[in-house]
Short mmCIF file of C-alpha atoms (C1' of nucleotides) in Angstrom, two decimals:
data_model
loop_
_atom_site.label_atom_id
_atom_site.label_comp_id
_atom_site.label_asym_id
_atom_site.label_seq_id
_atom_site.Cartn_x
_atom_site.Cartn_y
_atom_site.Cartn_z
CA MET A 1 126.81 -68.68 -14.35
CA SER A 2 125.53 -68.19 -10.83
CA PRO A 3 127.26 -65.13 -9.40
CA ARG A 4 125.86 -65.55 -5.88
CA ALA A 5 122.72 -63.57 -5.34
CA GLY A 6 123.85 -62.78 -1.80
CA LEU A 7 120.66 -63.81 -0.10
CA ASP A 8 120.09 -64.30 3.58
CA LYS A 9 117.18 -64.92 5.91
CA GLN A 10 116.52 -61.21 6.38
CA THR A 11 116.32 -60.54 2.65
CA LEU A 12 113.94 -63.43 2.15
CA VAL A 13 111.63 -62.26 4.90
CA LEU A 14 111.56 -58.68 3.64
CA ALA A 15 110.77 -59.79 0.10
CA ALA A 16 108.15 -62.24 1.38
CA ALA A 17 106.52 -59.45 3.37
CA GLU A 18 106.23 -57.35 0.22
CA LEU A 19 104.77 -60.33 -1.58
CA ALA A 20 102.25 -60.85 1.21
CA ASP A 21 101.04 -57.27 1.07
CA GLU A 22 100.88 -57.19 -2.71
CA LEU A 23 99.31 -60.56 -3.40
CA GLY A 24 97.85 -61.62 -0.08
CA MET A 25 99.06 -64.36 2.20
CA GLU A 26 98.28 -67.11 -0.30
CA GLY A 27 100.54 -65.36 -2.79
CA VAL A 28 103.56 -66.02 -0.61
CA THR A 29 104.97 -69.07 -2.39
CA LEU A 30 108.56 -70.17 -2.66
CA ALA A 31 108.23 -70.05 -6.43
CA GLN A 32 107.06 -66.42 -6.39
CA LEU A 33 109.66 -65.45 -3.85
CA ALA A 34 112.46 -67.11 -5.82
CA ALA A 35 111.33 -65.40 -9.01
CA ARG A 36 111.32 -62.02 -7.30
CA LEU A 37 114.81 -62.60 -5.92
CA GLY A 38 116.15 -63.79 -9.28
CA VAL A 39 116.92 -67.28 -8.12
CA ARG A 40 115.54 -70.83 -8.52
CA SER A 41 113.27 -71.98 -5.74
CA PRO A 42 115.43 -74.80 -4.38
CA SER A 43 118.09 -72.17 -3.68
CA LEU A 44 115.88 -70.71 -0.99
CA TYR A 45 116.42 -73.84 1.09
CA ASN A 46 119.94 -72.65 1.76
CA HIS A 47 118.44 -69.92 3.91
CA VAL A 48 115.11 -71.22 5.10
CA ASN A 49 113.81 -74.66 5.94
CA GLY A 50 110.80 -74.54 3.67
CA LEU A 51 107.55 -72.67 3.28
CA LYS A 52 106.44 -73.41 6.83
CA GLU A 53 109.50 -71.83 8.38
CA LEU A 54 109.22 -68.86 6.05
CA ARG A 55 105.65 -68.32 7.26
CA THR A 56 106.77 -68.49 10.87
CA LEU A 57 109.55 -65.98 10.25
CA LEU A 58 107.05 -63.75 8.52
CA ALA A 59 104.72 -63.98 11.52
CA VAL A 60 107.51 -62.99 13.90
CA PHE A 61 108.53 -60.13 11.61
CA GLY A 62 104.95 -58.93 11.42
CA LEU A 63 104.50 -59.06 15.18
CA GLU A 64 107.68 -57.07 15.65
CA GLN A 65 106.52 -54.41 13.20
CA LEU A 66 103.13 -54.31 14.84
CA TYR A 67 104.72 -53.93 18.26
CA ALA A 68 106.86 -51.10 16.94
CA VAL A 69 104.00 -49.01 15.62
CA MET A 70 101.86 -49.65 18.68
CA SER A 71 104.71 -48.74 20.96
CA ALA A 72 105.50 -45.58 18.97
CA SER A 73 101.88 -44.49 19.15
CA LEU A 74 102.09 -44.33 22.93
CA VAL A 75 104.82 -41.77 23.38
CA GLY A 76 103.50 -38.78 25.21
CA VAL A 77 99.96 -40.03 25.68
CA SER A 78 98.22 -41.71 28.58
CA GLY A 79 94.82 -42.72 29.87
CA GLU A 80 91.95 -42.89 27.39
CA ALA A 81 94.05 -41.20 24.73
CA ALA A 82 96.52 -44.05 24.96
CA VAL A 83 93.82 -46.64 24.37
CA HIS A 84 92.67 -44.75 21.31
CA ALA A 85 96.20 -44.27 20.06
CA ILE A 86 97.25 -47.90 20.34
CA SER A 87 93.98 -48.96 18.73
CA ARG A 88 94.42 -46.67 15.76
CA ALA A 89 98.00 -47.83 15.38
CA TYR A 90 96.92 -51.48 15.38
CA VAL A 91 94.17 -51.05 12.84
CA THR A 92 96.23 -48.78 10.61
CA PHE A 93 99.05 -51.30 10.53
CA ALA A 94 96.63 -54.05 9.55
CA GLN A 95 95.29 -51.84 6.79
CA GLN A 96 98.67 -50.84 5.44
CA HIS A 97 100.09 -54.36 5.65
CA PRO A 98 97.13 -56.65 5.10
CA GLY A 99 99.14 -59.66 4.03
CA LEU A 100 101.78 -59.34 6.69
CA TYR A 101 99.11 -58.76 9.30
CA ASP A 102 97.35 -61.97 8.27
CA THR A 103 100.50 -63.99 8.75
CA THR A 104 100.79 -62.86 12.36
CA LEU A 105 97.71 -64.89 13.26
CA GLN A 106 97.91 -67.91 11.01
CA ALA A 107 100.67 -69.21 13.25
CA PRO A 108 101.64 -72.45 11.58
CA GLU A 109 104.22 -73.54 14.09
CA GLN A 110 103.01 -73.28 17.64
CA GLY A 111 105.50 -73.70 20.40
CA ASN A 112 107.92 -71.49 18.52
CA ALA A 113 109.92 -69.49 21.03
CA GLU A 114 110.42 -66.28 19.05
CA LEU A 115 106.80 -66.24 18.01
CA GLU A 116 105.56 -66.62 21.55
CA GLU A 117 108.01 -64.01 22.77
CA ALA A 118 106.82 -61.50 20.16
CA GLY A 119 103.23 -62.20 21.12
CA ALA A 120 103.98 -61.83 24.80
CA ARG A 121 105.62 -58.42 24.31
CA THR A 122 102.55 -57.14 22.49
CA LEU A 123 100.38 -58.48 25.28
CA GLN A 124 102.44 -56.63 27.89
CA LEU A 125 102.15 -53.42 25.92
CA ILE A 126 98.37 -53.62 25.91
CA ILE A 127 98.34 -54.49 29.59
CA SER A 128 100.40 -51.40 30.33
CA VAL A 129 97.83 -49.23 28.58
CA LEU A 130 95.05 -50.67 30.71
CA SER A 131 96.91 -50.63 34.01
CA GLY A 132 95.42 -47.28 35.01
CA TYR A 133 91.92 -48.72 35.26
CA GLU A 134 92.63 -50.84 38.34
CA LEU A 135 90.94 -53.91 36.95
CA GLY A 136 92.51 -56.51 39.17
CA ARG A 137 94.83 -59.27 38.10
CA THR A 138 92.38 -61.41 36.15
CA GLY A 139 90.20 -58.46 35.25
CA GLU A 140 93.17 -57.07 33.39
CA LEU A 141 93.41 -60.29 31.39
CA HIS A 142 89.73 -60.22 30.49
CA ALA A 143 90.16 -56.62 29.40
CA VAL A 144 93.15 -57.45 27.21
CA ARG A 145 91.22 -60.26 25.56
CA GLY A 146 88.41 -57.85 24.96
CA LEU A 147 90.52 -55.15 23.38
CA ARG A 148 92.39 -57.65 21.23
CA SER A 149 89.09 -59.10 20.06
CA ILE A 150 87.82 -55.66 19.13
CA LEU A 151 90.99 -54.69 17.29
CA HIS A 152 91.46 -57.92 15.40
CA GLY A 153 87.78 -58.18 14.58
CA PHE A 154 87.60 -54.62 13.28
CA ALA A 155 90.83 -54.92 11.31
CA ALA A 156 89.96 -58.28 9.79
CA LEU A 157 86.42 -57.35 8.82
CA ARG A 158 87.56 -54.13 7.26
CA ASN A 159 90.42 -55.79 5.37
CA LYS A 160 88.16 -58.55 4.04
CA GLY A 161 85.55 -56.05 2.95
CA GLY A 162 83.15 -57.24 5.63
CA PHE A 163 81.84 -53.74 6.29
CA GLY A 164 79.78 -53.10 3.23
CA MET A 165 77.96 -50.00 4.35
CA PRO A 166 79.07 -46.54 3.22
CA LEU A 167 79.65 -45.16 6.69
CA ASP A 168 82.80 -43.59 8.04
CA LEU A 169 85.12 -46.28 9.35
CA GLU A 170 87.22 -43.94 11.49
CA ASP A 171 84.09 -42.88 13.28
CA SER A 172 83.05 -46.48 13.85
CA LEU A 173 86.39 -47.34 15.42
CA THR A 174 86.46 -44.26 17.62
CA ARG A 175 82.98 -45.02 18.92
CA LEU A 176 83.85 -48.68 19.46
CA ILE A 177 86.86 -47.76 21.57
CA ASP A 178 84.87 -45.14 23.44
CA SER A 179 82.23 -47.72 24.25
CA TYR A 180 84.91 -50.18 25.33
CA ILE A 181 86.33 -47.66 27.75
CA ALA A 182 82.86 -46.69 28.97
CA GLY A 183 82.09 -50.29 29.80
CA ILE A 184 85.50 -51.35 31.04
CA GLY A 185 84.22 -51.57 34.60
CA CYS A 186 82.59 -54.88 33.63
CA MET A 187 86.06 -56.39 33.47
CA ARG A 188 86.99 -55.52 37.04
CA THR A 189 87.69 -58.38 39.45
CA GLY A 190 88.56 -58.39 43.10
CA ASP A 191 92.02 -59.91 42.89
CA MET B 1 83.35 -99.40 -14.54
CA SER B 2 81.99 -96.11 -13.27
CA PRO B 3 78.55 -96.83 -11.85
CA ARG B 4 77.63 -93.16 -11.31
CA ALA B 5 78.45 -91.92 -7.88
CA GLY B 6 75.28 -89.84 -7.89
CA LEU B 7 76.88 -86.59 -6.85
CA ASP B 8 75.35 -83.15 -6.88
CA LYS B 9 76.23 -79.68 -5.70
CA GLN B 10 74.65 -80.22 -2.28
CA THR B 11 76.61 -83.41 -1.64
CA LEU B 12 79.85 -81.72 -2.60
CA VAL B 13 79.25 -78.79 -0.32
CA LEU B 14 78.34 -80.98 2.66
CA ALA B 15 81.42 -83.13 2.20
CA ALA B 16 83.58 -80.04 1.72
CA ALA B 17 82.21 -78.57 4.95
CA GLU B 18 83.22 -81.72 6.83
CA LEU B 19 86.63 -81.51 5.24
CA ALA B 20 86.95 -77.88 6.28
CA ASP B 21 86.16 -78.61 9.91
CA GLU B 22 88.40 -81.67 10.05
CA LEU B 23 91.44 -80.34 8.22
CA GLY B 24 91.02 -76.59 8.20
CA MET B 25 90.19 -74.38 5.27
CA GLU B 26 93.43 -75.13 3.48
CA GLY B 27 92.53 -78.83 3.59
CA VAL B 28 89.59 -78.22 1.29
CA THR B 29 91.11 -79.31 -2.00
CA LEU B 30 89.41 -80.85 -4.99
CA ALA B 31 91.75 -83.83 -4.70
CA GLN B 32 90.79 -84.46 -1.07
CA LEU B 33 87.13 -83.95 -1.78
CA ALA B 34 87.18 -86.30 -4.77
CA ALA B 35 88.97 -88.97 -2.73
CA ARG B 36 86.38 -88.70 0.03
CA LEU B 37 83.55 -89.01 -2.47
CA GLY B 38 85.16 -91.97 -4.23
CA VAL B 39 85.66 -90.20 -7.52
CA ARG B 40 88.49 -88.68 -9.59
CA SER B 41 88.93 -84.95 -9.19
CA PRO B 42 88.02 -83.91 -12.75
CA SER B 43 84.61 -85.48 -12.16
CA LEU B 44 83.82 -82.75 -9.69
CA TYR B 45 83.75 -80.25 -12.54
CA ASN B 46 80.45 -81.77 -13.61
CA HIS B 47 78.91 -80.22 -10.53
CA VAL B 48 81.04 -77.25 -9.65
CA ASN B 49 83.05 -74.80 -11.68
CA GLY B 50 86.33 -75.27 -9.81
CA LEU B 51 87.82 -74.68 -6.41
CA LYS B 52 86.85 -71.02 -6.38
CA GLU B 53 83.18 -71.72 -6.86
CA LEU B 54 83.31 -74.49 -4.27
CA ARG B 55 84.72 -72.01 -1.77
CA THR B 56 81.97 -69.54 -2.54
CA LEU B 57 79.30 -72.21 -2.12
CA LEU B 58 80.92 -73.18 1.15
CA ALA B 59 80.84 -69.56 2.31
CA VAL B 60 77.15 -69.25 1.51
CA PHE B 61 76.43 -72.56 3.24
CA GLY B 62 78.37 -71.44 6.30
CA LEU B 63 76.56 -68.11 6.47
CA GLU B 64 73.23 -69.89 6.25
CA GLN B 65 74.16 -72.22 9.08
CA LEU B 66 75.43 -69.33 11.14
CA TYR B 67 72.23 -67.42 10.52
CA ALA B 68 70.22 -70.45 11.59
CA VAL B 69 71.92 -70.88 14.95
CA MET B 70 71.88 -67.16 15.68
CA SER B 71 68.23 -66.95 14.79
CA ALA B 72 67.38 -70.00 16.90
CA SER B 73 69.18 -68.52 19.88
CA LEU B 74 66.78 -65.58 19.90
CA VAL B 75 63.47 -67.36 20.40
CA GLY B 76 61.91 -66.24 23.63
CA VAL B 77 64.60 -63.79 24.65
CA SER B 78 64.88 -60.03 24.30
CA GLY B 79 66.86 -57.05 25.46
CA GLU B 80 70.29 -57.66 26.94
CA ALA B 81 69.65 -61.39 27.12
CA ALA B 82 69.19 -61.42 23.35
CA VAL B 83 72.54 -59.74 22.80
CA HIS B 84 74.21 -62.34 24.99
CA ALA B 85 72.34 -65.19 23.34
CA ILE B 86 73.18 -64.23 19.78
CA SER B 87 76.78 -63.65 20.78
CA ARG B 88 77.14 -67.06 22.41
CA ALA B 89 75.50 -68.66 19.38
CA TYR B 90 77.94 -66.92 17.03
CA VAL B 91 81.04 -67.84 18.97
CA THR B 92 79.88 -71.40 19.62
CA PHE B 93 79.23 -71.94 15.93
CA ALA B 94 82.69 -70.68 15.09
CA GLN B 95 84.15 -73.05 17.66
CA GLN B 96 82.22 -76.10 16.51
CA HIS B 97 82.81 -75.41 12.81
CA PRO B 98 86.17 -73.69 12.65
CA GLY B 99 86.87 -74.51 9.02
CA LEU B 100 83.42 -73.68 7.78
CA TYR B 101 83.43 -70.48 9.80
CA ASP B 102 86.70 -69.44 8.20
CA THR B 103 85.27 -69.84 4.72
CA THR B 104 82.47 -67.40 5.50
CA LEU B 105 84.96 -64.54 5.65
CA GLN B 106 87.55 -65.47 3.05
CA ALA B 107 85.01 -64.49 0.39
CA PRO B 108 86.86 -65.23 -2.83
CA GLU B 109 84.20 -64.01 -5.19
CA GLN B 110 82.85 -60.64 -4.26
CA GLY B 111 79.81 -59.40 -6.02
CA ASN B 112 78.23 -62.83 -5.65
CA ALA B 113 74.49 -62.38 -5.18
CA GLU B 114 73.79 -65.32 -2.85
CA LEU B 115 76.79 -64.47 -0.73
CA GLU B 116 75.74 -60.87 -0.30
CA GLU B 117 72.18 -61.91 0.40
CA ALA B 118 73.30 -64.32 3.13
CA GLY B 119 75.48 -61.62 4.64
CA ALA B 120 72.66 -59.09 4.51
CA ARG B 121 70.26 -61.39 6.35
CA THR B 122 72.74 -61.86 9.17
CA LEU B 123 73.21 -58.12 9.33
CA GLN B 124 69.46 -57.58 9.65
CA LEU B 125 69.28 -60.12 12.44
CA ILE B 126 71.91 -58.28 14.46
CA ILE B 127 70.22 -54.97 13.79
CA SER B 128 66.96 -56.38 15.13
CA VAL B 129 68.67 -57.32 18.38
CA LEU B 130 69.97 -53.79 18.82
CA SER B 131 66.81 -51.98 17.80
CA GLY B 132 65.66 -51.59 21.40
CA TYR B 133 68.53 -49.27 22.22
CA GLU B 134 67.27 -46.37 20.11
CA LEU B 135 70.65 -45.68 18.57
CA GLY B 136 69.53 -43.74 15.54
CA ARG B 137 69.90 -44.78 11.93
CA THR B 138 73.68 -44.50 11.59
CA GLY B 139 74.23 -45.21 15.28
CA GLU B 140 72.69 -48.61 14.68
CA LEU B 141 75.19 -49.26 11.91
CA HIS B 142 78.13 -48.27 14.10
CA ALA B 143 76.79 -50.57 16.77
CA VAL B 144 76.45 -53.49 14.37
CA ARG B 145 80.00 -52.99 13.19
CA GLY B 146 81.10 -52.97 16.80
CA LEU B 147 79.33 -56.15 17.76
CA ARG B 148 80.49 -57.96 14.63
CA SER B 149 84.06 -56.87 15.35
CA ILE B 150 83.82 -58.19 18.88
CA LEU B 151 82.31 -61.50 17.86
CA HIS B 152 84.61 -62.17 14.94
CA GLY B 153 87.66 -61.05 16.84
CA PHE B 154 86.87 -63.20 19.83
CA ALA B 155 85.98 -66.24 17.73
CA ALA B 156 89.01 -65.93 15.48
CA LEU B 157 91.50 -65.37 18.29
CA ARG B 158 90.13 -68.27 20.26
CA ASN B 159 90.08 -70.60 17.24
CA LYS B 160 93.64 -69.70 16.29
CA GLY B 161 94.85 -70.19 19.83
CA GLY B 162 95.47 -66.48 20.26
CA PHE B 163 94.32 -66.50 23.87
CA GLY B 164 97.15 -68.26 25.57
CA MET B 165 96.30 -67.52 29.16
CA PRO B 166 94.57 -70.14 31.32
CA LEU B 167 91.54 -68.03 32.13
CA ASP B 168 87.92 -68.93 31.59
CA LEU B 169 86.86 -68.04 28.06
CA GLU B 170 83.13 -68.08 28.76
CA ASP B 171 83.70 -65.49 31.44
CA SER B 172 85.76 -63.33 29.09
CA LEU B 173 83.02 -63.33 26.47
CA THR B 174 80.26 -62.60 28.95
CA ARG B 175 82.20 -59.66 30.34
CA LEU B 176 82.99 -58.39 26.87
CA ILE B 177 79.34 -58.41 25.88
CA ASP B 178 78.38 -56.81 29.19
CA SER B 179 80.89 -54.04 28.61
CA TYR B 180 79.63 -53.60 25.04
CA ILE B 181 76.09 -53.13 26.32
CA ALA B 182 77.24 -50.84 29.10
CA GLY B 183 78.99 -48.58 26.60
CA ILE B 184 76.48 -48.80 23.77
CA GLY B 185 75.38 -45.24 24.35
CA CYS B 186 78.58 -44.13 22.60
CA MET B 187 77.08 -45.39 19.35
CA ARG B 188 73.99 -43.21 19.52
CA THR B 189 73.49 -40.59 16.80
CA GLY B 190 70.78 -38.04 16.32
CA ASP B 191 69.28 -39.34 13.09
"C1'" DT C 1 149.61 -66.93 -3.01
"C1'" DA C 2 147.67 -71.36 -3.72
"C1'" DA C 3 144.96 -75.05 -2.04
"C1'" DT C 4 141.02 -76.40 0.18
"C1'" DA C 5 136.69 -76.32 2.45
"C1'" DT C 6 132.23 -74.32 2.94
"C1'" DA C 7 128.26 -72.43 1.44
"C1'" DA C 8 125.25 -70.91 -2.14
"C1'" DA C 9 123.75 -71.43 -6.23
"C1'" DC C 10 122.31 -74.88 -9.80
"C1'" DT C 11 119.75 -79.00 -12.46
"C1'" DA C 12 116.92 -82.97 -12.28
"C1'" DA C 13 113.41 -85.56 -10.35
"C1'" DT C 14 109.22 -86.67 -7.42
"C1'" DA C 15 104.85 -85.80 -5.63
"C1'" DG C 16 100.94 -83.05 -4.88
"C1'" DT C 17 97.71 -79.45 -6.49
"C1'" DA C 18 94.02 -77.42 -10.23
"C1'" DT C 19 92.37 -77.51 -14.61
"C1'" DT C 20 91.24 -78.58 -19.60
"C1'" DA C 21 90.32 -81.69 -23.44
"C1'" DG C 22 88.59 -85.51 -25.14
"C1'" DT C 23 86.49 -90.28 -24.37
"C1'" DT C 24 83.57 -93.77 -22.47
"C1'" DT C 25 79.52 -95.18 -20.25
"C1'" DT C 26 75.48 -94.85 -17.76
"C1'" DT C 27 70.94 -93.27 -17.50
"C1'" DC C 28 66.83 -91.22 -18.91
"C1'" DA C 29 63.52 -89.93 -22.29
"C1'" DA C 30 61.40 -90.02 -26.68
"C1'" DT D 1 64.82 -99.49 -28.47
"C1'" DT D 2 67.33 -95.92 -29.92
"C1'" DG D 3 69.46 -91.59 -29.08
"C1'" DA D 4 70.84 -87.67 -26.39
"C1'" DA D 5 72.53 -85.71 -22.24
"C1'" DA D 6 75.01 -86.02 -18.21
"C1'" DA D 7 78.43 -88.01 -15.35
"C1'" DA D 8 82.00 -90.49 -14.87
"C1'" DC D 9 86.67 -91.50 -16.82
"C1'" DT D 10 91.87 -91.04 -18.72
"C1'" DA D 11 95.51 -88.22 -20.31
"C1'" DA D 12 97.91 -84.14 -20.40
"C1'" DT D 13 99.48 -79.43 -18.83
"C1'" DA D 14 100.93 -76.22 -15.62
"C1'" DC D 15 101.52 -74.84 -11.25
"C1'" DT D 16 103.24 -75.77 -6.35
"C1'" DA D 17 106.93 -77.77 -2.59
"C1'" DT D 18 110.59 -80.53 -1.70
"C1'" DT D 19 114.77 -83.69 -1.97
"C1'" DA D 20 119.07 -85.30 -3.96
"C1'" DG D 21 123.02 -84.56 -6.09
"C1'" DT D 22 126.23 -81.30 -8.68
"C1'" DT D 23 128.74 -77.19 -9.77
"C1'" DT D 24 130.91 -73.02 -8.52
"C1'" DA D 25 131.93 -68.89 -6.10
"C1'" DT D 26 133.82 -67.23 -1.94
"C1'" DA D 27 136.37 -67.42 2.16
"C1'" DT D 28 139.73 -69.48 5.02
"C1'" DT D 29 143.91 -71.49 5.85
"C1'" DA D 30 148.34 -73.49 5.04
#
DNA sequence: TAATATAAACTAATAGTATTAGTTTTTCAA
DNA sequence: TTGAAAAACTAATACTATTAGTTTATATTA
């Protein structure tokens, strides 16, 4: 009567990611996920420790995907073009995977090793893009904070419909990155 | 047996805002709110149409508060100082009212008149701060999008603990706004 | 190959959430 | 003072997560 659905952690996370992008982050429930996988919800506990762990796994998965597209965007480009490329990759990912993108920030379980590792890798990638500007050790960190703020803010506002005006969004992002690069000297420190 | 708790919409929203800041947005439940107000949860339906409407009211309330502190930050300042002032006001509000701030963006009911009105007023305020830069009609809109992205991104990442590094946050924000101003010419259009 | 152990499914039950329907009771106004 | 409206209530339904305990399929091992 129960011919083994053959589930595992990976399958759950992939299905949950679909759910997130289709229904939004709040649509990721164990009940929904179980229904989609053709199983009763308590069965999911054989593979995952509950909703909280599922959300953490989803966050790690999302960060890995995000890292992948950002990293891929950098092949063969450098300097200003690299800043633009990684920015477009970030925002495009957030647009194409709105639910999954949301989970990457609503980190429910802090202190999680994999989560912090995935975050740290992304950080390093952004640092590498900015290394050409000779910003200094702490200046580099200010600059990374700045770029992350810009990218998350733009992505989130666009995804939530925060930009009401009928004005080209690509153009807005390009200009915002251009202005960031133009003013990047303000980040420079002497260390 | 039920001596009239004397509730009204205003009271509910104020209590819900406290709840939001204490427990986070997901802690704003009708059950929690009813308990805090000393009433059974169905009683809340006499004043509010359900959780969705409560969230919308909370969003409007939050936007009004945000507008108030941004507006207050501008008295007696102009030019670059005004950009810094409104930015600090925005980010400080988000820090002091993390739950309420979150509700202002998770707009559940789009097409809501009050919500759009509150958003539009905030938009106008930011535009007024940037009007001295002669950016052109659409340039101004690009610039507003940019500043909003920066402010929301910075506020959200800080509130969610996204900035792990032990590096002064005030300094990061100041530099980010300085760099925004330094590069604002990239927003300029000829209209 | 057959027996057994493990793991993955299940059912049943509990507790929390929103919401609706219908009832009581307070309060205000005619 | 009587009556109507509003604000509380209880009861019930339908979701959600989660735990406990049971069955059964699969894999391992004798």
